[in-house]
Amino acid sequence: MDELKPKQVKGLVKSLKVRNALVRECMAEFLGTFVLLLFGCSAAAQVKTSRETKGQFLSVNMAFSVGVMSAMYLTKGITGAHLNPAVTLSFCVLGDVPWRRLVPYSLSQLLGAYLASGLVYLVYYDAIMDFSGGVLTVYGPNETASIFATYPSEYLSLGRSFLDQIVGTAMLMLCILSLGETRNTPAPPELIPPIVAVIVLGISMSMSANCGAAINPARDLGPRLFTLTAGWGTEVFTCYNYWFWVPLVAPMIGGVLGSAMYVVFIECHLPDPEPPKDLAMPSTTTEDSKQPATVKENGVELKMVHF
């Protein structure tokens, strides 16, 4: 069999390109969320099943942050790497993403989280069964449901957990929206993924004691649906007085509130962008106003008509 030549390889790769823009974007959101959850839930499984002899709580926080960074580098050039329905909703509210993208993106993120949980279960199946004695439960010292989805501490009230998720997601949006703002102090584009990862790490290190700092409906619902179908049963939804809806609803509200805070407190007060210095000033005479003005941009002449 003849070896493929470089031109043939390039042609094969080009033939695999999906023509539909929405499908391409959904594929990116699916893969990005898959990578994010694979890192995070794998770390949770390692820490839980080893009884913290192979990592601690911080290990899980750091793994989710590495997952965020890796997923962003993978998908940022296609969708901007939302990886989170709350982020997508916030960008829709801000007018940066069309509303018709909200449902397809969210479903893609949810599917990525679900399948990543399935792969973690397969990789750590023996460890999970050894740790739990073969009994998959939500409560007790040998529970394993928290490897995948988030659950509240026993002392936590419903209202306080709702506030917890709102605050965490609001801080996420408030901090990431400034990274690309050229009128402020923007981050270099190639460094945005690790910066966002550090922001996520900071949130998870400071706001995860109450209920796990999901701050992402797909990150919580996808794994929860997997545990429902993999043997944990309906208890993953009914436990703690049907708490499951909190990490679904609260992050959506928190993301929008954080975005609103950014607009009201920061964006509205930034200086207007300065016009390019090489733009020709329009003439005040009638004859000149009808003539095209020539502007050079990156060495290319552009024609502009002043009316």
C-alpha positions as YAML, in Angstrom:
chain: A
units: angstrom
residues:
- id: 1
  name: MET
  ca: [0.00, 0.00, 0.00]
- id: 2
  name: ASP
  ca: [1.41, 3.35, -1.06]
- id: 3
  name: GLU
  ca: [2.06, 5.93, 1.62]
- id: 4
  name: LEU
  ca: [-0.10, 9.02, 1.58]
- id: 5
  name: LYS
  ca: [1.69, 12.06, 0.21]
- id: 6
  name: PRO
  ca: [1.52, 15.41, 2.04]
- id: 7
  name: LYS
  ca: [-0.83, 16.84, -0.60]
- id: 8
  name: GLN
  ca: [-3.09, 13.83, -0.26]
- id: 9
  name: VAL
  ca: [-3.15, 14.22, 3.52]
- id: 10
  name: LYS
  ca: [-4.05, 17.89, 3.21]
- id: 11
  name: GLY
  ca: [-6.77, 17.02, 0.73]
- id: 12
  name: LEU
  ca: [-8.17, 14.38, 3.07]
- id: 13
  name: VAL
  ca: [-8.19, 16.80, 5.99]
- id: 14
  name: LYS
  ca: [-9.86, 19.45, 3.85]
- id: 15
  name: SER
  ca: [-12.54, 16.97, 2.78]
- id: 16
  name: LEU
  ca: [-13.41, 16.37, 6.44]
- id: 17
  name: LYS
  ca: [-14.29, 20.01, 7.04]
- id: 18
  name: VAL
  ca: [-17.93, 20.49, 7.99]
- id: 19
  name: ARG
  ca: [-19.54, 23.14, 5.81]
- id: 20
  name: ASN
  ca: [-22.35, 24.11, 8.14]
- id: 21
  name: ALA
  ca: [-21.12, 26.78, 10.58]
- id: 22
  name: LEU
  ca: [-23.55, 25.86, 13.37]
- id: 23
  name: VAL
  ca: [-22.57, 22.19, 13.23]
- id: 24
  name: ARG
  ca: [-18.88, 23.13, 13.42]
- id: 25
  name: GLU
  ca: [-19.53, 25.33, 16.43]
- id: 26
  name: CYS
  ca: [-21.59, 22.66, 18.20]
- id: 27
  name: MET
  ca: [-18.82, 20.13, 17.58]
- id: 28
  name: ALA
  ca: [-16.33, 22.51, 19.20]
- id: 29
  name: GLU
  ca: [-18.55, 23.12, 22.23]
- id: 30
  name: PHE
  ca: [-19.13, 19.38, 22.59]
- id: 31
  name: LEU
  ca: [-15.42, 18.54, 22.48]
- id: 32
  name: GLY
  ca: [-14.40, 21.42, 24.72]
- id: 33
  name: THR
  ca: [-16.89, 20.50, 27.44]
- id: 34
  name: PHE
  ca: [-15.91, 16.85, 27.07]
- id: 35
  name: VAL
  ca: [-12.26, 17.71, 27.75]
- id: 36
  name: LEU
  ca: [-13.17, 19.97, 30.68]
- id: 37
  name: LEU
  ca: [-15.24, 17.27, 32.41]
- id: 38
  name: LEU
  ca: [-12.77, 14.50, 31.62]
- id: 39
  name: PHE
  ca: [-10.01, 16.33, 33.50]
- id: 40
  name: GLY
  ca: [-12.21, 17.38, 36.40]
- id: 41
  name: CYS
  ca: [-14.22, 14.23, 37.04]
- id: 42
  name: SER
  ca: [-11.16, 12.01, 36.59]
- id: 43
  name: ALA
  ca: [-9.40, 13.96, 39.33]
- id: 44
  name: ALA
  ca: [-12.48, 13.67, 41.54]
- id: 45
  name: ALA
  ca: [-12.55, 9.91, 40.98]
- id: 46
  name: GLN
  ca: [-8.86, 9.58, 41.78]
- id: 47
  name: VAL
  ca: [-9.13, 11.59, 44.99]
- id: 48
  name: LYS
  ca: [-12.36, 9.94, 46.18]
- id: 49
  name: THR
  ca: [-11.50, 6.30, 45.46]
- id: 50
  name: SER
  ca: [-7.99, 6.61, 46.89]
- id: 51
  name: ARG
  ca: [-9.45, 8.14, 50.07]
- id: 52
  name: GLU
  ca: [-7.28, 11.22, 49.44]
- id: 53
  name: THR
  ca: [-4.02, 9.29, 49.31]
- id: 54
  name: LYS
  ca: [-3.58, 10.24, 45.63]
- id: 55
  name: GLY
  ca: [-4.63, 13.85, 45.73]
- id: 56
  name: GLN
  ca: [-6.75, 16.17, 47.83]
- id: 57
  name: PHE
  ca: [-9.63, 18.62, 47.30]
- id: 58
  name: LEU
  ca: [-7.23, 21.13, 45.73]
- id: 59
  name: SER
  ca: [-6.27, 18.52, 43.14]
- id: 60
  name: VAL
  ca: [-9.84, 18.49, 41.83]
- id: 61
  name: ASN
  ca: [-9.95, 22.28, 41.66]
- id: 62
  name: MET
  ca: [-6.69, 22.40, 39.75]
- id: 63
  name: ALA
  ca: [-7.74, 19.63, 37.37]
- id: 64
  name: PHE
  ca: [-10.93, 21.47, 36.43]
- id: 65
  name: SER
  ca: [-8.85, 24.60, 35.82]
- id: 66
  name: VAL
  ca: [-6.43, 22.71, 33.58]
- id: 67
  name: GLY
  ca: [-9.47, 21.32, 31.79]
- id: 68
  name: VAL
  ca: [-10.78, 24.84, 31.20]
- id: 69
  name: MET
  ca: [-7.44, 26.00, 29.81]
- id: 70
  name: SER
  ca: [-7.03, 22.97, 27.53]
- id: 71
  name: ALA
  ca: [-10.59, 23.18, 26.26]
- id: 72
  name: MET
  ca: [-10.23, 26.90, 25.52]
- id: 73
  name: TYR
  ca: [-7.05, 26.41, 23.52]
- id: 74
  name: LEU
  ca: [-8.86, 23.69, 21.57]
- id: 75
  name: THR
  ca: [-12.03, 25.58, 20.72]
- id: 76
  name: LYS
  ca: [-11.49, 29.33, 21.17]
- id: 77
  name: GLY
  ca: [-10.87, 29.89, 17.47]
- id: 78
  name: ILE
  ca: [-14.26, 28.41, 16.53]
- id: 79
  name: THR
  ca: [-16.79, 29.54, 19.16]
- id: 80
  name: GLY
  ca: [-14.81, 31.52, 21.70]
- id: 81
  name: ALA
  ca: [-14.96, 28.46, 24.00]
- id: 82
  name: HIS
  ca: [-18.13, 29.00, 26.05]
- id: 83
  name: LEU
  ca: [-18.16, 25.48, 27.59]
- id: 84
  name: ASN
  ca: [-21.02, 26.62, 29.81]
- id: 85
  name: PRO
  ca: [-24.70, 27.43, 29.07]
- id: 86
  name: ALA
  ca: [-24.54, 30.30, 31.57]
- id: 87
  name: VAL
  ca: [-21.70, 31.87, 29.57]
- id: 88
  name: THR
  ca: [-23.59, 31.37, 26.30]
- id: 89
  name: LEU
  ca: [-26.73, 32.94, 27.77]
- id: 90
  name: SER
  ca: [-24.73, 35.90, 29.06]
- id: 91
  name: PHE
  ca: [-23.19, 36.53, 25.64]
- id: 92
  name: CYS
  ca: [-26.65, 36.29, 24.08]
- id: 93
  name: VAL
  ca: [-27.96, 38.92, 26.51]
- id: 94
  name: LEU
  ca: [-24.98, 41.15, 25.72]
- id: 95
  name: GLY
  ca: [-25.68, 40.79, 22.00]
- id: 96
  name: ASP
  ca: [-22.37, 39.08, 21.22]
- id: 97
  name: VAL
  ca: [-23.96, 35.74, 20.25]
- id: 98
  name: PRO
  ca: [-27.23, 35.24, 18.32]
- id: 99
  name: TRP
  ca: [-30.04, 33.84, 20.46]
- id: 100
  name: ARG
  ca: [-30.53, 31.00, 17.99]
- id: 101
  name: ARG
  ca: [-27.17, 29.62, 19.15]
- id: 102
  name: LEU
  ca: [-28.21, 29.26, 22.80]
- id: 103
  name: VAL
  ca: [-30.06, 25.94, 22.64]
- id: 104
  name: PRO
  ca: [-27.70, 24.14, 20.19]
- id: 105
  name: TYR
  ca: [-24.62, 25.24, 22.16]
- id: 106
  name: SER
  ca: [-26.17, 24.23, 25.48]
- id: 107
  name: LEU
  ca: [-27.21, 20.81, 24.21]
- id: 108
  name: SER
  ca: [-23.74, 20.23, 22.78]
- id: 109
  name: GLN
  ca: [-22.16, 21.18, 26.09]
- id: 110
  name: LEU
  ca: [-24.56, 18.89, 27.95]
- id: 111
  name: LEU
  ca: [-23.77, 15.95, 25.66]
- id: 112
  name: GLY
  ca: [-20.03, 16.52, 26.03]
- id: 113
  name: ALA
  ca: [-20.35, 16.50, 29.83]
- id: 114
  name: TYR
  ca: [-22.49, 13.34, 29.76]
- id: 115
  name: LEU
  ca: [-20.12, 11.35, 27.57]
- id: 116
  name: ALA
  ca: [-17.04, 12.54, 29.48]
- id: 117
  name: SER
  ca: [-18.65, 11.22, 32.68]
- id: 118
  name: GLY
  ca: [-19.23, 7.89, 30.97]
- id: 119
  name: LEU
  ca: [-15.59, 7.64, 29.99]
- id: 120
  name: VAL
  ca: [-14.45, 8.52, 33.53]
- id: 121
  name: TYR
  ca: [-16.75, 5.78, 34.84]
- id: 122
  name: LEU
  ca: [-15.19, 3.23, 32.48]
- id: 123
  name: VAL
  ca: [-11.63, 4.28, 33.34]
- id: 124
  name: TYR
  ca: [-12.26, 4.23, 37.11]
- id: 125
  name: TYR
  ca: [-14.87, 1.44, 37.19]
- id: 126
  name: ASP
  ca: [-12.73, -0.97, 39.23]
- id: 127
  name: ALA
  ca: [-11.71, 1.73, 41.68]
- id: 128
  name: ILE
  ca: [-15.31, 2.90, 42.10]
- id: 129
  name: MET
  ca: [-16.57, -0.62, 42.73]
- id: 130
  name: ASP
  ca: [-13.78, -1.38, 45.19]
- id: 131
  name: PHE
  ca: [-14.36, 1.87, 47.08]
- id: 132
  name: SER
  ca: [-18.15, 1.54, 47.22]
- id: 133
  name: GLY
  ca: [-18.34, -2.22, 47.69]
- id: 134
  name: GLY
  ca: [-20.39, -2.39, 44.52]
- id: 135
  name: VAL
  ca: [-23.20, -0.25, 45.96]
- id: 136
  name: LEU
  ca: [-23.64, 3.03, 44.07]
- id: 137
  name: THR
  ca: [-25.08, 5.58, 46.50]
- id: 138
  name: VAL
  ca: [-25.50, 9.32, 47.01]
- id: 139
  name: TYR
  ca: [-25.25, 9.30, 50.82]
- id: 140
  name: GLY
  ca: [-22.78, 7.88, 53.31]
- id: 141
  name: PRO
  ca: [-19.01, 7.53, 53.69]
- id: 142
  name: ASN
  ca: [-18.74, 5.36, 50.57]
- id: 143
  name: GLU
  ca: [-20.91, 7.46, 48.28]
- id: 144
  name: THR
  ca: [-19.55, 7.97, 44.79]
- id: 145
  name: ALA
  ca: [-22.16, 10.20, 43.12]
- id: 146
  name: SER
  ca: [-20.14, 13.31, 44.02]
- id: 147
  name: ILE
  ca: [-17.37, 12.11, 41.70]
- id: 148
  name: PHE
  ca: [-19.59, 13.28, 38.85]
- id: 149
  name: ALA
  ca: [-22.19, 15.90, 39.88]
- id: 150
  name: THR
  ca: [-22.18, 18.45, 42.70]
- id: 151
  name: TYR
  ca: [-24.09, 18.11, 45.96]
- id: 152
  name: PRO
  ca: [-24.64, 20.53, 48.87]
- id: 153
  name: SER
  ca: [-23.16, 20.23, 52.33]
- id: 154
  name: GLU
  ca: [-25.66, 18.92, 54.87]
- id: 155
  name: TYR
  ca: [-25.66, 22.17, 56.83]
- id: 156
  name: LEU
  ca: [-26.53, 24.31, 53.79]
- id: 157
  name: SER
  ca: [-29.98, 25.83, 53.31]
- id: 158
  name: LEU
  ca: [-31.61, 25.94, 49.89]
- id: 159
  name: GLY
  ca: [-31.59, 29.73, 49.74]
- id: 160
  name: ARG
  ca: [-27.94, 29.97, 50.70]
- id: 161
  name: SER
  ca: [-26.92, 27.40, 48.09]
- id: 162
  name: PHE
  ca: [-28.84, 29.35, 45.46]
- id: 163
  name: LEU
  ca: [-26.99, 32.52, 46.47]
- id: 164
  name: ASP
  ca: [-23.70, 30.61, 46.43]
- id: 165
  name: GLN
  ca: [-24.14, 29.61, 42.79]
- id: 166
  name: ILE
  ca: [-25.30, 33.06, 41.73]
- id: 167
  name: VAL
  ca: [-22.26, 34.74, 43.29]
- id: 168
  name: GLY
  ca: [-19.77, 32.24, 41.87]
- id: 169
  name: THR
  ca: [-21.07, 32.49, 38.30]
- id: 170
  name: ALA
  ca: [-21.43, 36.27, 38.51]
- id: 171
  name: MET
  ca: [-17.76, 36.53, 39.48]
- id: 172
  name: LEU
  ca: [-16.84, 34.31, 36.55]
- id: 173
  name: MET
  ca: [-18.56, 36.54, 33.98]
- id: 174
  name: LEU
  ca: [-17.49, 39.79, 35.67]
- id: 175
  name: CYS
  ca: [-13.83, 38.78, 35.51]
- id: 176
  name: ILE
  ca: [-13.67, 37.24, 32.03]
- id: 177
  name: LEU
  ca: [-15.53, 40.01, 30.20]
- id: 178
  name: SER
  ca: [-12.70, 42.47, 30.75]
- id: 179
  name: LEU
  ca: [-10.03, 40.24, 29.23]
- id: 180
  name: GLY
  ca: [-10.74, 41.24, 25.64]
- id: 181
  name: GLU
  ca: [-11.62, 44.90, 26.25]
- id: 182
  name: THR
  ca: [-9.18, 46.98, 24.22]
- id: 183
  name: ARG
  ca: [-10.23, 50.22, 25.97]
- id: 184
  name: ASN
  ca: [-9.13, 48.86, 29.34]
- id: 185
  name: THR
  ca: [-6.16, 46.56, 29.98]
- id: 186
  name: PRO
  ca: [-6.79, 43.60, 27.66]
- id: 187
  name: ALA
  ca: [-4.97, 40.33, 28.06]
- id: 188
  name: PRO
  ca: [-2.88, 39.03, 25.15]
- id: 189
  name: PRO
  ca: [-5.21, 36.70, 23.18]
- id: 190
  name: GLU
  ca: [-2.86, 33.74, 23.49]
- id: 191
  name: LEU
  ca: [-2.83, 34.10, 27.30]
- id: 192
  name: ILE
  ca: [-6.60, 34.34, 27.81]
- id: 193
  name: PRO
  ca: [-7.09, 30.55, 28.37]
- id: 194
  name: PRO
  ca: [-4.63, 30.29, 31.28]
- id: 195
  name: ILE
  ca: [-5.98, 33.51, 32.77]
- id: 196
  name: VAL
  ca: [-9.54, 32.18, 32.65]
- id: 197
  name: ALA
  ca: [-8.25, 28.94, 34.17]
- id: 198
  name: VAL
  ca: [-6.76, 30.87, 37.09]
- id: 199
  name: ILE
  ca: [-10.06, 32.74, 37.55]
- id: 200
  name: VAL
  ca: [-11.92, 29.42, 37.68]
- id: 201
  name: LEU
  ca: [-9.32, 28.08, 40.12]
- id: 202
  name: GLY
  ca: [-9.79, 31.11, 42.35]
- id: 203
  name: ILE
  ca: [-13.56, 30.68, 42.37]
- id: 204
  name: SER
  ca: [-13.35, 26.95, 43.09]
- id: 205
  name: MET
  ca: [-10.77, 27.46, 45.85]
- id: 206
  name: SER
  ca: [-12.85, 30.12, 47.60]
- id: 207
  name: MET
  ca: [-16.47, 29.19, 46.84]
- id: 208
  name: SER
  ca: [-16.71, 25.41, 46.59]
- id: 209
  name: ALA
  ca: [-17.14, 24.37, 50.23]
- id: 210
  name: ASN
  ca: [-20.91, 24.89, 50.22]
- id: 211
  name: CYS
  ca: [-21.96, 22.95, 47.14]
- id: 212
  name: GLY
  ca: [-19.02, 22.22, 44.86]
- id: 213
  name: ALA
  ca: [-18.88, 25.42, 42.77]
- id: 214
  name: ALA
  ca: [-20.59, 24.00, 39.69]
- id: 215
  name: ILE
  ca: [-21.14, 27.50, 38.17]
- id: 216
  name: ASN
  ca: [-22.01, 25.60, 34.98]
- id: 217
  name: PRO
  ca: [-25.38, 23.89, 34.33]
- id: 218
  name: ALA
  ca: [-23.89, 21.49, 31.74]
- id: 219
  name: ARG
  ca: [-21.04, 20.54, 34.09]
- id: 220
  name: ASP
  ca: [-23.62, 19.46, 36.68]
- id: 221
  name: LEU
  ca: [-26.59, 18.16, 34.69]
- id: 222
  name: GLY
  ca: [-24.58, 16.08, 32.21]
- id: 223
  name: PRO
  ca: [-22.84, 13.99, 34.90]
- id: 224
  name: ARG
  ca: [-26.05, 13.83, 36.95]
- id: 225
  name: LEU
  ca: [-27.92, 12.36, 33.99]
- id: 226
  name: PHE
  ca: [-25.11, 9.87, 33.52]
- id: 227
  name: THR
  ca: [-25.29, 8.69, 37.13]
- id: 228
  name: LEU
  ca: [-29.06, 8.35, 36.75]
- id: 229
  name: THR
  ca: [-28.56, 5.95, 33.83]
- id: 230
  name: ALA
  ca: [-25.47, 4.17, 35.18]
- id: 231
  name: GLY
  ca: [-26.91, 2.72, 38.38]
- id: 232
  name: TRP
  ca: [-27.18, 5.45, 41.01]
- id: 233
  name: GLY
  ca: [-30.90, 5.78, 40.32]
- id: 234
  name: THR
  ca: [-33.37, 8.62, 40.74]
- id: 235
  name: GLU
  ca: [-31.86, 9.55, 44.11]
- id: 236
  name: VAL
  ca: [-29.36, 11.75, 42.27]
- id: 237
  name: PHE
  ca: [-32.32, 14.04, 41.50]
- id: 238
  name: THR
  ca: [-34.47, 13.60, 44.61]
- id: 239
  name: CYS
  ca: [-31.74, 13.87, 47.25]
- id: 240
  name: TYR
  ca: [-31.40, 16.94, 49.46]
- id: 241
  name: ASN
  ca: [-35.00, 17.96, 48.81]
- id: 242
  name: TYR
  ca: [-34.68, 17.97, 45.00]
- id: 243
  name: TRP
  ca: [-31.63, 20.22, 45.15]
- id: 244
  name: PHE
  ca: [-30.56, 19.39, 41.57]
- id: 245
  name: TRP
  ca: [-32.33, 22.42, 40.07]
- id: 246
  name: VAL
  ca: [-30.13, 24.90, 41.97]
- id: 247
  name: PRO
  ca: [-26.94, 24.41, 39.86]
- id: 248
  name: LEU
  ca: [-29.14, 24.59, 36.75]
- id: 249
  name: VAL
  ca: [-31.01, 27.82, 37.42]
- id: 250
  name: ALA
  ca: [-28.74, 29.86, 39.70]
- id: 251
  name: PRO
  ca: [-25.69, 29.95, 37.36]
- id: 252
  name: MET
  ca: [-27.87, 31.24, 34.52]
- id: 253
  name: ILE
  ca: [-29.07, 34.10, 36.72]
- id: 254
  name: GLY
  ca: [-25.59, 34.70, 38.11]
- id: 255
  name: GLY
  ca: [-24.01, 34.89, 34.67]
- id: 256
  name: VAL
  ca: [-26.47, 37.53, 33.50]
- id: 257
  name: LEU
  ca: [-26.07, 39.51, 36.75]
- id: 258
  name: GLY
  ca: [-22.27, 39.43, 36.47]
- id: 259
  name: SER
  ca: [-22.49, 40.63, 32.87]
- id: 260
  name: ALA
  ca: [-24.84, 43.44, 33.90]
- id: 261
  name: MET
  ca: [-22.43, 44.47, 36.65]
- id: 262
  name: TYR
  ca: [-19.62, 44.67, 34.13]
- id: 263
  name: VAL
  ca: [-21.66, 46.83, 31.75]
- id: 264
  name: VAL
  ca: [-22.98, 49.20, 34.43]
- id: 265
  name: PHE
  ca: [-19.83, 49.61, 36.51]
- id: 266
  name: ILE
  ca: [-17.07, 49.29, 33.90]
- id: 267
  name: GLU
  ca: [-17.98, 49.19, 30.21]
- id: 268
  name: CYS
  ca: [-20.19, 52.30, 30.24]
- id: 269
  name: HIS
  ca: [-17.40, 54.36, 31.77]
- id: 270
  name: LEU
  ca: [-14.49, 53.37, 29.56]
- id: 271
  name: PRO
  ca: [-13.13, 56.05, 27.20]
- id: 272
  name: ASP
  ca: [-14.42, 56.07, 23.64]
- id: 273
  name: PRO
  ca: [-12.03, 54.40, 21.21]
- id: 274
  name: GLU
  ca: [-9.74, 56.88, 19.48]
- id: 275
  name: PRO
  ca: [-10.21, 57.19, 15.70]
- id: 276
  name: PRO
  ca: [-7.27, 56.00, 13.58]
- id: 277
  name: LYS
  ca: [-4.73, 58.78, 13.22]
- id: 278
  name: ASP
  ca: [-4.20, 58.18, 9.50]
- id: 279
  name: LEU
  ca: [-7.83, 58.77, 8.52]
- id: 280
  name: ALA
  ca: [-8.20, 61.75, 6.16]
- id: 281
  name: MET
  ca: [-10.47, 64.51, 7.47]
- id: 282
  name: PRO
  ca: [-13.52, 65.17, 5.25]
- id: 283
  name: SER
  ca: [-13.46, 68.37, 3.28]
- id: 284
  name: THR
  ca: [-15.98, 71.10, 4.06]
- id: 285
  name: THR
  ca: [-16.50, 71.98, 0.38]
- id: 286
  name: THR
  ca: [-19.29, 70.49, -1.67]
- id: 287
  name: GLU
  ca: [-17.01, 69.35, -4.46]
- id: 288
  name: ASP
  ca: [-14.54, 67.64, -2.18]
- id: 289
  name: SER
  ca: [-17.31, 65.85, -0.31]
- id: 290
  name: LYS
  ca: [-18.20, 63.99, -3.47]
- id: 291
  name: GLN
  ca: [-14.70, 62.71, -4.06]
- id: 292
  name: PRO
  ca: [-13.47, 59.44, -2.56]
- id: 293
  name: ALA
  ca: [-10.83, 59.85, 0.12]
- id: 294
  name: THR
  ca: [-7.89, 57.47, 0.17]
- id: 295
  name: VAL
  ca: [-6.87, 55.80, 3.42]
- id: 296
  name: LYS
  ca: [-3.97, 53.43, 3.88]
- id: 297
  name: GLU
  ca: [-4.50, 50.51, 6.23]
- id: 298
  name: ASN
  ca: [-1.77, 47.89, 6.60]
- id: 299
  name: GLY
  ca: [-0.23, 49.11, 3.37]
- id: 300
  name: VAL
  ca: [-3.46, 48.71, 1.36]
- id: 301
  name: GLU
  ca: [-5.30, 51.70, -0.11]
- id: 302
  name: LEU
  ca: [-8.96, 51.86, 0.89]
- id: 303
  name: LYS
  ca: [-11.50, 54.19, -0.72]
- id: 304
  name: MET
  ca: [-13.91, 56.05, 1.56]
- id: 305
  name: VAL
  ca: [-16.61, 58.45, 0.45]
- id: 306
  name: HIS
  ca: [-17.62, 61.26, 2.84]
- id: 307
  name: PHE
  ca: [-21.21, 62.38, 2.67]
...
